[in-house]
Coordinates of C-alpha atoms and ligand atoms in Angstrom, one line a residue:
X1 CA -12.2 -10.2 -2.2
X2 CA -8.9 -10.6 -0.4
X3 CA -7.8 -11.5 2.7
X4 CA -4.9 -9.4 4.0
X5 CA -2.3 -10.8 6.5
X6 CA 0.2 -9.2 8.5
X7 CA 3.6 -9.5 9.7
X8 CA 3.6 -6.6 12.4
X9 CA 4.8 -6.9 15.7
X10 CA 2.1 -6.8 17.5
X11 CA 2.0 -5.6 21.3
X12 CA -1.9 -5.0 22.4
X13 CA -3.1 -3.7 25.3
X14 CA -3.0 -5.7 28.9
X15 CA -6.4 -5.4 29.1
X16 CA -9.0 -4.3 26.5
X17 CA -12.1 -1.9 27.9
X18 CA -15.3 -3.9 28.4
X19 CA -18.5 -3.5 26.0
X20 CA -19.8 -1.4 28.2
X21 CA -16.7 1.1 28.5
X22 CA -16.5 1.2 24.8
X23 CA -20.2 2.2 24.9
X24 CA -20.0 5.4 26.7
X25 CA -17.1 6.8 25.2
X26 CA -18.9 5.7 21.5
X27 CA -22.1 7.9 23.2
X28 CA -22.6 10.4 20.1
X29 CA -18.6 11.3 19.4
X30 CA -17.6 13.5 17.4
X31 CA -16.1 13.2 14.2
X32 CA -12.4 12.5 15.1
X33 CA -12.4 13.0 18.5
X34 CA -12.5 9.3 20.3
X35 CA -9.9 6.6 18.9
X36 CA -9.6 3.1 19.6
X37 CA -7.0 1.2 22.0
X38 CA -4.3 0.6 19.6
X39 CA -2.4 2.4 16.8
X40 CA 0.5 1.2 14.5
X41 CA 4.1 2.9 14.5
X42 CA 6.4 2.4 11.6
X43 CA 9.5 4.3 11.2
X44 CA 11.8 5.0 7.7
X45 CA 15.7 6.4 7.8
X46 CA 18.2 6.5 4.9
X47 CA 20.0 4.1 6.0
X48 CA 17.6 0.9 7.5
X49 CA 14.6 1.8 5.1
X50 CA 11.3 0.6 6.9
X51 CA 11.8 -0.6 10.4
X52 CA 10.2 -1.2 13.5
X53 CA 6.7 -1.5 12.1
X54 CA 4.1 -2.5 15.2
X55 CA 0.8 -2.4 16.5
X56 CA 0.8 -0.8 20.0
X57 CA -1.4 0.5 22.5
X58 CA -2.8 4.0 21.6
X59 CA -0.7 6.8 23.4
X60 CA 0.8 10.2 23.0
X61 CA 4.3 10.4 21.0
X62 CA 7.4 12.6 21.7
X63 CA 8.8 14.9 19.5
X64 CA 11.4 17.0 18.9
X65 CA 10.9 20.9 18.8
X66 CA 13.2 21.1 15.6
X67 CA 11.2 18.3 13.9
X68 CA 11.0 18.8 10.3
X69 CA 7.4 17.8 10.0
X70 CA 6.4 20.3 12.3
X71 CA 8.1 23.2 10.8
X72 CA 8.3 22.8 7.1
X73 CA 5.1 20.7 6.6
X74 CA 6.4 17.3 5.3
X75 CA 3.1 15.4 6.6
X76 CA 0.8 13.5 4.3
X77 CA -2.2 11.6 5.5
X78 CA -4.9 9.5 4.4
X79 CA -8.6 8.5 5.3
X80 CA -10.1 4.6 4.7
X81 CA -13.0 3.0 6.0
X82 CA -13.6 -0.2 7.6
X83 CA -17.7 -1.0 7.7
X84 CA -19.3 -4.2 9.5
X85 CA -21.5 -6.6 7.1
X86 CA -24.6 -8.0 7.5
X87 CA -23.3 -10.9 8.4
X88 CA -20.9 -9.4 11.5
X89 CA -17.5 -9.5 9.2
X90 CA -15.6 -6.7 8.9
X91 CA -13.9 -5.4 6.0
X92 CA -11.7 -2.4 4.7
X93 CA -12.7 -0.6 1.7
X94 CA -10.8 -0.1 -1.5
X95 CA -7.2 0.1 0.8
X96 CA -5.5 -1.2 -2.5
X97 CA -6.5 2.3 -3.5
X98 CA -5.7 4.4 -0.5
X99 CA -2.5 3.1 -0.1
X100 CA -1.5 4.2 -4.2
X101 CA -2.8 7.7 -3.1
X102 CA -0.8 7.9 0.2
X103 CA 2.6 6.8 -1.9
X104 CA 1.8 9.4 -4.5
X105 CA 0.8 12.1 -1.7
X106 CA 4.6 11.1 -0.5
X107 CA 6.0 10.8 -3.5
X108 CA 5.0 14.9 -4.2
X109 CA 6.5 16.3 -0.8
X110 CA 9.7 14.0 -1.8
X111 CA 9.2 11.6 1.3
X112 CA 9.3 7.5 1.2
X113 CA 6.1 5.8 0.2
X114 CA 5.5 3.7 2.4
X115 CA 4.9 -0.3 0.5
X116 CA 1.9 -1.0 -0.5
X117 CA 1.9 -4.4 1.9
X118 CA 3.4 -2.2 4.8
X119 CA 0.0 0.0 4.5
X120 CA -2.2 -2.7 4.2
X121 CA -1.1 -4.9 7.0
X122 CA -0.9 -1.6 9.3
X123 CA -4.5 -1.0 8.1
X124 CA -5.8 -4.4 8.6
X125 CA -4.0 -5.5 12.1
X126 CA -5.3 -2.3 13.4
X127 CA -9.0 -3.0 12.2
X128 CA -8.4 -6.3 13.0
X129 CA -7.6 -5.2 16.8
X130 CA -10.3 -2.7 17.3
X131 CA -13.0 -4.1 15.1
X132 CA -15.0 -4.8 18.8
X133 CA -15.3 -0.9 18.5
X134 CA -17.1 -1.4 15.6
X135 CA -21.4 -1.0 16.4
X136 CA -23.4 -3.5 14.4
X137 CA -25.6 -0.1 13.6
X138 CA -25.1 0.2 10.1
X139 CA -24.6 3.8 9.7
X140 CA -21.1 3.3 11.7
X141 CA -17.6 2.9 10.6
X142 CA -14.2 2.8 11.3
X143 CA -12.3 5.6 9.9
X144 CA -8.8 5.4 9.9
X145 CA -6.1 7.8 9.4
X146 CA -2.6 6.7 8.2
X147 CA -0.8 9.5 8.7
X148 CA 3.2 10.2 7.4
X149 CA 5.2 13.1 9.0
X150 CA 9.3 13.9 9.1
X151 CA 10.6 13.2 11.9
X152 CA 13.9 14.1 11.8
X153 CA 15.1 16.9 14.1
X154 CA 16.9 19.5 11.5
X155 CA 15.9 22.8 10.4
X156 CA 18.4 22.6 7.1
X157 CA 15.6 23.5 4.8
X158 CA 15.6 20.0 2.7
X159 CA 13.7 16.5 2.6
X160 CA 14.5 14.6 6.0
X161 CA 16.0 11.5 6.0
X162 CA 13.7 10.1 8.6
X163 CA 10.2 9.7 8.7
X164 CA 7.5 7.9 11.0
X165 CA 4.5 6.2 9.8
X166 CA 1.2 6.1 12.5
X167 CA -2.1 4.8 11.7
X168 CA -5.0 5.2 14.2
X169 CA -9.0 5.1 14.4
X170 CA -12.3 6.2 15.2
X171 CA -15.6 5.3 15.4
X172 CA -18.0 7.7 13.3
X173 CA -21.4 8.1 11.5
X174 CA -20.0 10.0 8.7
X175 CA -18.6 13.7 8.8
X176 CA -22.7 14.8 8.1
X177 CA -24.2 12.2 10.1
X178 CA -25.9 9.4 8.5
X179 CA -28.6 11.1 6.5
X180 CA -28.6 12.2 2.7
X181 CA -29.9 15.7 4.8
X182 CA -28.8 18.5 2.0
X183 CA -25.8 20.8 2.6
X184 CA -25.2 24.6 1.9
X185 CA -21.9 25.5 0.6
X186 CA -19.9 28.8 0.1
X187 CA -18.7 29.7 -3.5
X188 CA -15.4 30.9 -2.3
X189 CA -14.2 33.7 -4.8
X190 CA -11.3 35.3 -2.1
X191 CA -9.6 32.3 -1.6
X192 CA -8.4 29.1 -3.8
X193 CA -7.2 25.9 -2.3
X194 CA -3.9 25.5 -3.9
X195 CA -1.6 27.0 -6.7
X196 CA -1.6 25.1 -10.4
X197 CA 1.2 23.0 -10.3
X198 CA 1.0 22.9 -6.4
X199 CA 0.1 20.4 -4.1
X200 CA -3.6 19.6 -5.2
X201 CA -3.9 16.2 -6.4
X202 CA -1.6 14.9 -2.8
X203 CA -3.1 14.9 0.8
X204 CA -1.0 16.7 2.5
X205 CA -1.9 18.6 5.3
X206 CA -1.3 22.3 4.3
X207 CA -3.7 21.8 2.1
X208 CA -6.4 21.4 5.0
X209 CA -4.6 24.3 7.3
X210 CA -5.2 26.8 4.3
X211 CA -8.5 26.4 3.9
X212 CA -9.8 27.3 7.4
X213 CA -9.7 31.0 6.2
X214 CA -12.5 30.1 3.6
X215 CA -14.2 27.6 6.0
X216 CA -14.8 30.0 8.5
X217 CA -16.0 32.4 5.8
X218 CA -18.6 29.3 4.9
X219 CA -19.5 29.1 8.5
X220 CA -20.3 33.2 9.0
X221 CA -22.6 32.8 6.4
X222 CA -24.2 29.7 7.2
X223 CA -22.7 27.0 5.2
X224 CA -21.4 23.8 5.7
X225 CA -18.3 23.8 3.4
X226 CA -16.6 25.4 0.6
X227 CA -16.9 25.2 -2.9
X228 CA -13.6 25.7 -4.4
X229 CA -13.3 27.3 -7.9
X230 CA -10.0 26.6 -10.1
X231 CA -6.9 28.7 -9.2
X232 CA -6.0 30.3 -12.9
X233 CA -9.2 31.6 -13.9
X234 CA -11.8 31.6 -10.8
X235 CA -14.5 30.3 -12.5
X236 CA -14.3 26.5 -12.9
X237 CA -15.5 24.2 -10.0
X238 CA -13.7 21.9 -8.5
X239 CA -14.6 20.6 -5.0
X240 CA -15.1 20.8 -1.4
X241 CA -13.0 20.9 1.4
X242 CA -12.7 17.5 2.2
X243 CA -15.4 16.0 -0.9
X244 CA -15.5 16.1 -4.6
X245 CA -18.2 17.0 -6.4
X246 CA -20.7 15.8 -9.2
X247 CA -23.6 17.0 -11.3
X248 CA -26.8 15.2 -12.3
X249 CA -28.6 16.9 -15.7
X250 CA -31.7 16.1 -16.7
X251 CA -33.9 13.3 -14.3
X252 CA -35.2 9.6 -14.8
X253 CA -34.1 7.3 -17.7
X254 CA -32.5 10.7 -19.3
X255 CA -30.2 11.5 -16.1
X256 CA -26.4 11.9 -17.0
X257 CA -23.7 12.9 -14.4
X258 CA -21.1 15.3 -14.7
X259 CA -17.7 15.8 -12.4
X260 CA -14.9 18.0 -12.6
X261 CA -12.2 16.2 -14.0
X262 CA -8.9 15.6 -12.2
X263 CA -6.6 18.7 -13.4
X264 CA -3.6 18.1 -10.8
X265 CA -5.4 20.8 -8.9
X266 CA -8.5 18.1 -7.2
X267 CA -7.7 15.2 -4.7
X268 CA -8.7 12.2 -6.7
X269 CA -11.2 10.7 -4.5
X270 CA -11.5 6.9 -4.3
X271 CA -15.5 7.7 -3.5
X272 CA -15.3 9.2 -6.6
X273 CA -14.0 7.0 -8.7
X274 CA -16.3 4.2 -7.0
X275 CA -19.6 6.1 -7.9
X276 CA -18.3 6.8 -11.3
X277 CA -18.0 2.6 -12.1
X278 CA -21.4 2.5 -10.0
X279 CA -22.6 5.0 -12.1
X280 CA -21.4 2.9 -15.3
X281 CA -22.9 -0.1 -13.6
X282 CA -26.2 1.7 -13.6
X283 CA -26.2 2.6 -17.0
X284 CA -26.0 6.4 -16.4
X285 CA -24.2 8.4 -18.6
X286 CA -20.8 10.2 -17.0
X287 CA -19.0 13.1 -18.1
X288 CA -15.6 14.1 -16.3
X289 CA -15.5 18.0 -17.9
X290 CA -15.3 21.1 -16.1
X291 CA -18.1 23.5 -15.4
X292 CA -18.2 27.1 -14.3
X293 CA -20.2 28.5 -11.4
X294 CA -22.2 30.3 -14.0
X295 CA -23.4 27.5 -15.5
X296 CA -24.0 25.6 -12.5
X297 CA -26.2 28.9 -11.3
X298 CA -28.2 29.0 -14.3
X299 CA -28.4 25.3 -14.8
X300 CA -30.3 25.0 -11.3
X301 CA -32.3 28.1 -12.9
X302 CA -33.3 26.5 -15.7
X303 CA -33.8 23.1 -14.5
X304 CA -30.9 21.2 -16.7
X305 CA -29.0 20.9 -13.4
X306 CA -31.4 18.2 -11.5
X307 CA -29.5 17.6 -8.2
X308 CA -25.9 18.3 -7.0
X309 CA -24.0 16.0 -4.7
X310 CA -21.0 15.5 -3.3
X311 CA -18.8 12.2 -1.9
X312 CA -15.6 11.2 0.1
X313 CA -15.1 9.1 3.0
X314 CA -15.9 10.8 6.0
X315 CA -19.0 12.5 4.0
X316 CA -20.2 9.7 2.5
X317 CA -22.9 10.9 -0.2
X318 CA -23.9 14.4 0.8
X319 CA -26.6 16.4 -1.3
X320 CA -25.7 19.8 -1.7
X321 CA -29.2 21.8 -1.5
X322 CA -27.8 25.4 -1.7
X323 CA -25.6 27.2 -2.9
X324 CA -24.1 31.1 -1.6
X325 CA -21.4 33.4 -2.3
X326 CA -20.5 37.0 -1.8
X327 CA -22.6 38.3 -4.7
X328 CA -25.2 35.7 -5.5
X329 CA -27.3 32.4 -3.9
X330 CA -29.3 29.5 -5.3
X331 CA -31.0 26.3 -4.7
X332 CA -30.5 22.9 -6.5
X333 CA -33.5 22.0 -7.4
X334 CA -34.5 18.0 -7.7
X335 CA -35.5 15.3 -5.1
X336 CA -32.5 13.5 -5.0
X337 CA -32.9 10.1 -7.0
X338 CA -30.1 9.9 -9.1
X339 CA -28.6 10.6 -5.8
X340 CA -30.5 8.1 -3.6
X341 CA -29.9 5.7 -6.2
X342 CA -26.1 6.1 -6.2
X343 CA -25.7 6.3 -2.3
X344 CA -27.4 2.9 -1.9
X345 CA -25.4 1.0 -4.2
X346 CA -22.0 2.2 -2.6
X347 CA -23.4 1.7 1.3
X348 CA -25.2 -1.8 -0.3
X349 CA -21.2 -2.8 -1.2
X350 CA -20.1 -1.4 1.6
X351 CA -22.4 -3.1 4.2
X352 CA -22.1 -6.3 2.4
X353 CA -26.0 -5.9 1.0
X354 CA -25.1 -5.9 -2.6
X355 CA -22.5 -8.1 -3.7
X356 CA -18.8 -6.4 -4.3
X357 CA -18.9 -7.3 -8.8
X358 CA -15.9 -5.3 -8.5
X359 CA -13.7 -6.9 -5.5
X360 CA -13.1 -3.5 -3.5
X361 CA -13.8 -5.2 0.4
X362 CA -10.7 -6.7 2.2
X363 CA -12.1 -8.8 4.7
X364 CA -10.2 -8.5 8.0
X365 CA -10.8 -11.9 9.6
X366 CA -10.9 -12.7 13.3
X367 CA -8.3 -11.5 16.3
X368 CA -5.7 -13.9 17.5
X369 CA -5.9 -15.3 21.0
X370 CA -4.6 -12.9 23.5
Ligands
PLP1 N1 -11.3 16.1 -1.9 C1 -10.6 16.4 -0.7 C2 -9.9 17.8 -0.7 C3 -10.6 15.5 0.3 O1 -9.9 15.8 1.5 C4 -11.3 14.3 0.2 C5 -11.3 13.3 1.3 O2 -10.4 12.5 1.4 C6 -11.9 14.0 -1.0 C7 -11.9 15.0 -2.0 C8 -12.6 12.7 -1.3 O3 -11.7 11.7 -1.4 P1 -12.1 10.2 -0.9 O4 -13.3 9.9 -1.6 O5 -10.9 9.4 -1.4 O6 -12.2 10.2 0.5
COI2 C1 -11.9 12.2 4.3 O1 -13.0 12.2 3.9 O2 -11.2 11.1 4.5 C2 -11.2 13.4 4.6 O3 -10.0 13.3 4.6 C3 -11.9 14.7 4.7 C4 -11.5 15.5 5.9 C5 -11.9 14.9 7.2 C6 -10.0 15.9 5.9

């Protein structure tokens, strides 16, 4: 457990919206769409490096028309989680890790990581803020989104030498709601999510923009995401839009997990590398090797595939139930358990239910005065 400090400037707001004011906006928001009263700005040039790193009240920014981030696509982001214990204290989960994924996302589209300390004090001063926003209801959290653009106005097609760093956040119950209530997904063989050797393994946001094509493909058939095979051959799995996926064979004392492993073509999610030590913790078997939608189809037929799920911070644990795609459909079969089992040891951490062997909550600690 840490505890992370901060050296921003900090400017809040004036005056900070009453209980009852945070209420109604919080009355059943969707995922993304109502942020809290602050944000932090941080901004990186050639010359100064990091400068003018503070928390502020939330607003609107300008920006140039020839920004660089805008045209050519020099924007990475990230997603964390802040959850309220038990006990009323509120702490970030596994930023440590987020922040070495948001420098590496950087570090591939050629922009400044941002420091690790930079990240974590912008993450913690802003949860440490908003946390009022924060409902005791345990199936809430604060998601927040660091997000790293190029600001620089200059259509030379090159890196810019200046970038600005924002971080803000919203109240959510998870991108599926609270419930391990199963998914269908869409076996996308038109589309792949990126090129080998591309930009897989950063989050940057082509990434999301180039998959709307296949999501709303999902969507006309009923689905809730997409199911993205490998880019070379079109036959091994590899993840969700915005989750990553794993595979439980066989059931009770005999369960073992499979997940794709991370080719350079996968976001390596931090929810997945949490449920993989859980998973070790547990004593359950893990394999990280690929498998093709074939076998996952006749695996489900044949009953060696017991349950399918899949993870990542704004999904949580999600069951997938079904499975569709232009030429074929099937059901997973199973009731869950390996799944159940999972879920409640990573919410148990989260929430502060089951203690945290493996030192991934930052505890926030209390607002100043003022
Ligand atoms: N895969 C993609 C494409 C994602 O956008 C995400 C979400 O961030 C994940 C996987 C899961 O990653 P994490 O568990 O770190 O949120
Ligand atoms: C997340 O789970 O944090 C994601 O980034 C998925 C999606 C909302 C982009």
């Amino acid at each position: 457990m840490t505890t992370v400090t901060t050296s921003l400037t900090v400017h809040p707001v004036a005056s900070r919206l009453s209980a009852a004011d945070r209420a109604a906006r919080l009355r059943k928001p969707a995922f993304g769409s109502v942020f809290t009263e602050h944000m932090v700005s941080a901004r990186w040039t050639a010359e100064r490096g990091w400068h003018e790193a503070e928390l502020r009240p939330f607003a609107p920014i300008e920006m140039p028309p020839s920004m660089v981030g805008l045209h050519y696509g020099q924007v990475v982001f990230e997603g964390l989680k802040a959850f309220r214990g038990e006990n009323g204290e509120v702490a970030l989960f596994r930023p440590d890790e987020h922040a070495e994924r948001f420098r590496n996302s950087a570090r591939r589209l050629m922009m400044p990581p941002p420091p690790v300390e930079l990240f974590l004090e912008a993450a913690a001063e802003l949860v440490r803020q908003d946390q009022d926003w924060l409902p005791a209801d345990p199936n809430m959290s604060l998601y927040l989104r660091p997000v790293l653009f190029a600001s620089e106005a200059d259509l030379g097609l090159r890196p810019a030498v200046e970038y600005r760093l924002l971080v803000i956040a919203f109240v959510t119950e998870g991108f599926f709601g609270s419930t391990l209530k199963p998914v269908t997904v869409w076996l996308s063989e038109e589309y792949t999510r990126v090129a080998a050797g591309g930009t897989g393994a950063a989050k940057c946001a082509g990434n999301y923009a180039g998959a709307y094509a296949a999501q709303a493909q999902a969507a006309a058939h009923g689905c809730d995401q997409v199911v993205w095979l490998d880019p070379v051959e079109r036959k091994w799995v590899e993840e969700l839009g915005g989750m990553n996926l794993f595979f439980v064979l066989g059931a009770g004392d005999r369960a073992s997990l499979l997940t794709p492993p991370l080719t350079g073509t996968i976001l390596p999610g931090i929810t997945r590398a949490s449920l993989l030590t859980l998973a070790g913790d547990l004593g359950i078997p893990v394999r990280e090797e690929r498998l093709s939608a074939a076998e996952w189809r006749d695996g489900c037929r044949g009953g060696e595939i017991t349950e399918v799920f899949a993870c990542g911070t704004g999904a949580r644990v999600c069951p997938v139930g079904e499975v569709r795609s232009a030429t074929d459909s099937w059901t997973v079969p199973g009731r869950g358990e390996v799944t159940a089992r999972l879920a409640e040891r990573l919410f148990g951490i989260q929430r502060g239910t089951r203690p945290d062997h493996h030192g991934w909550l930052h505890h926030i600690g209390e607002r100043g005065a003022g």
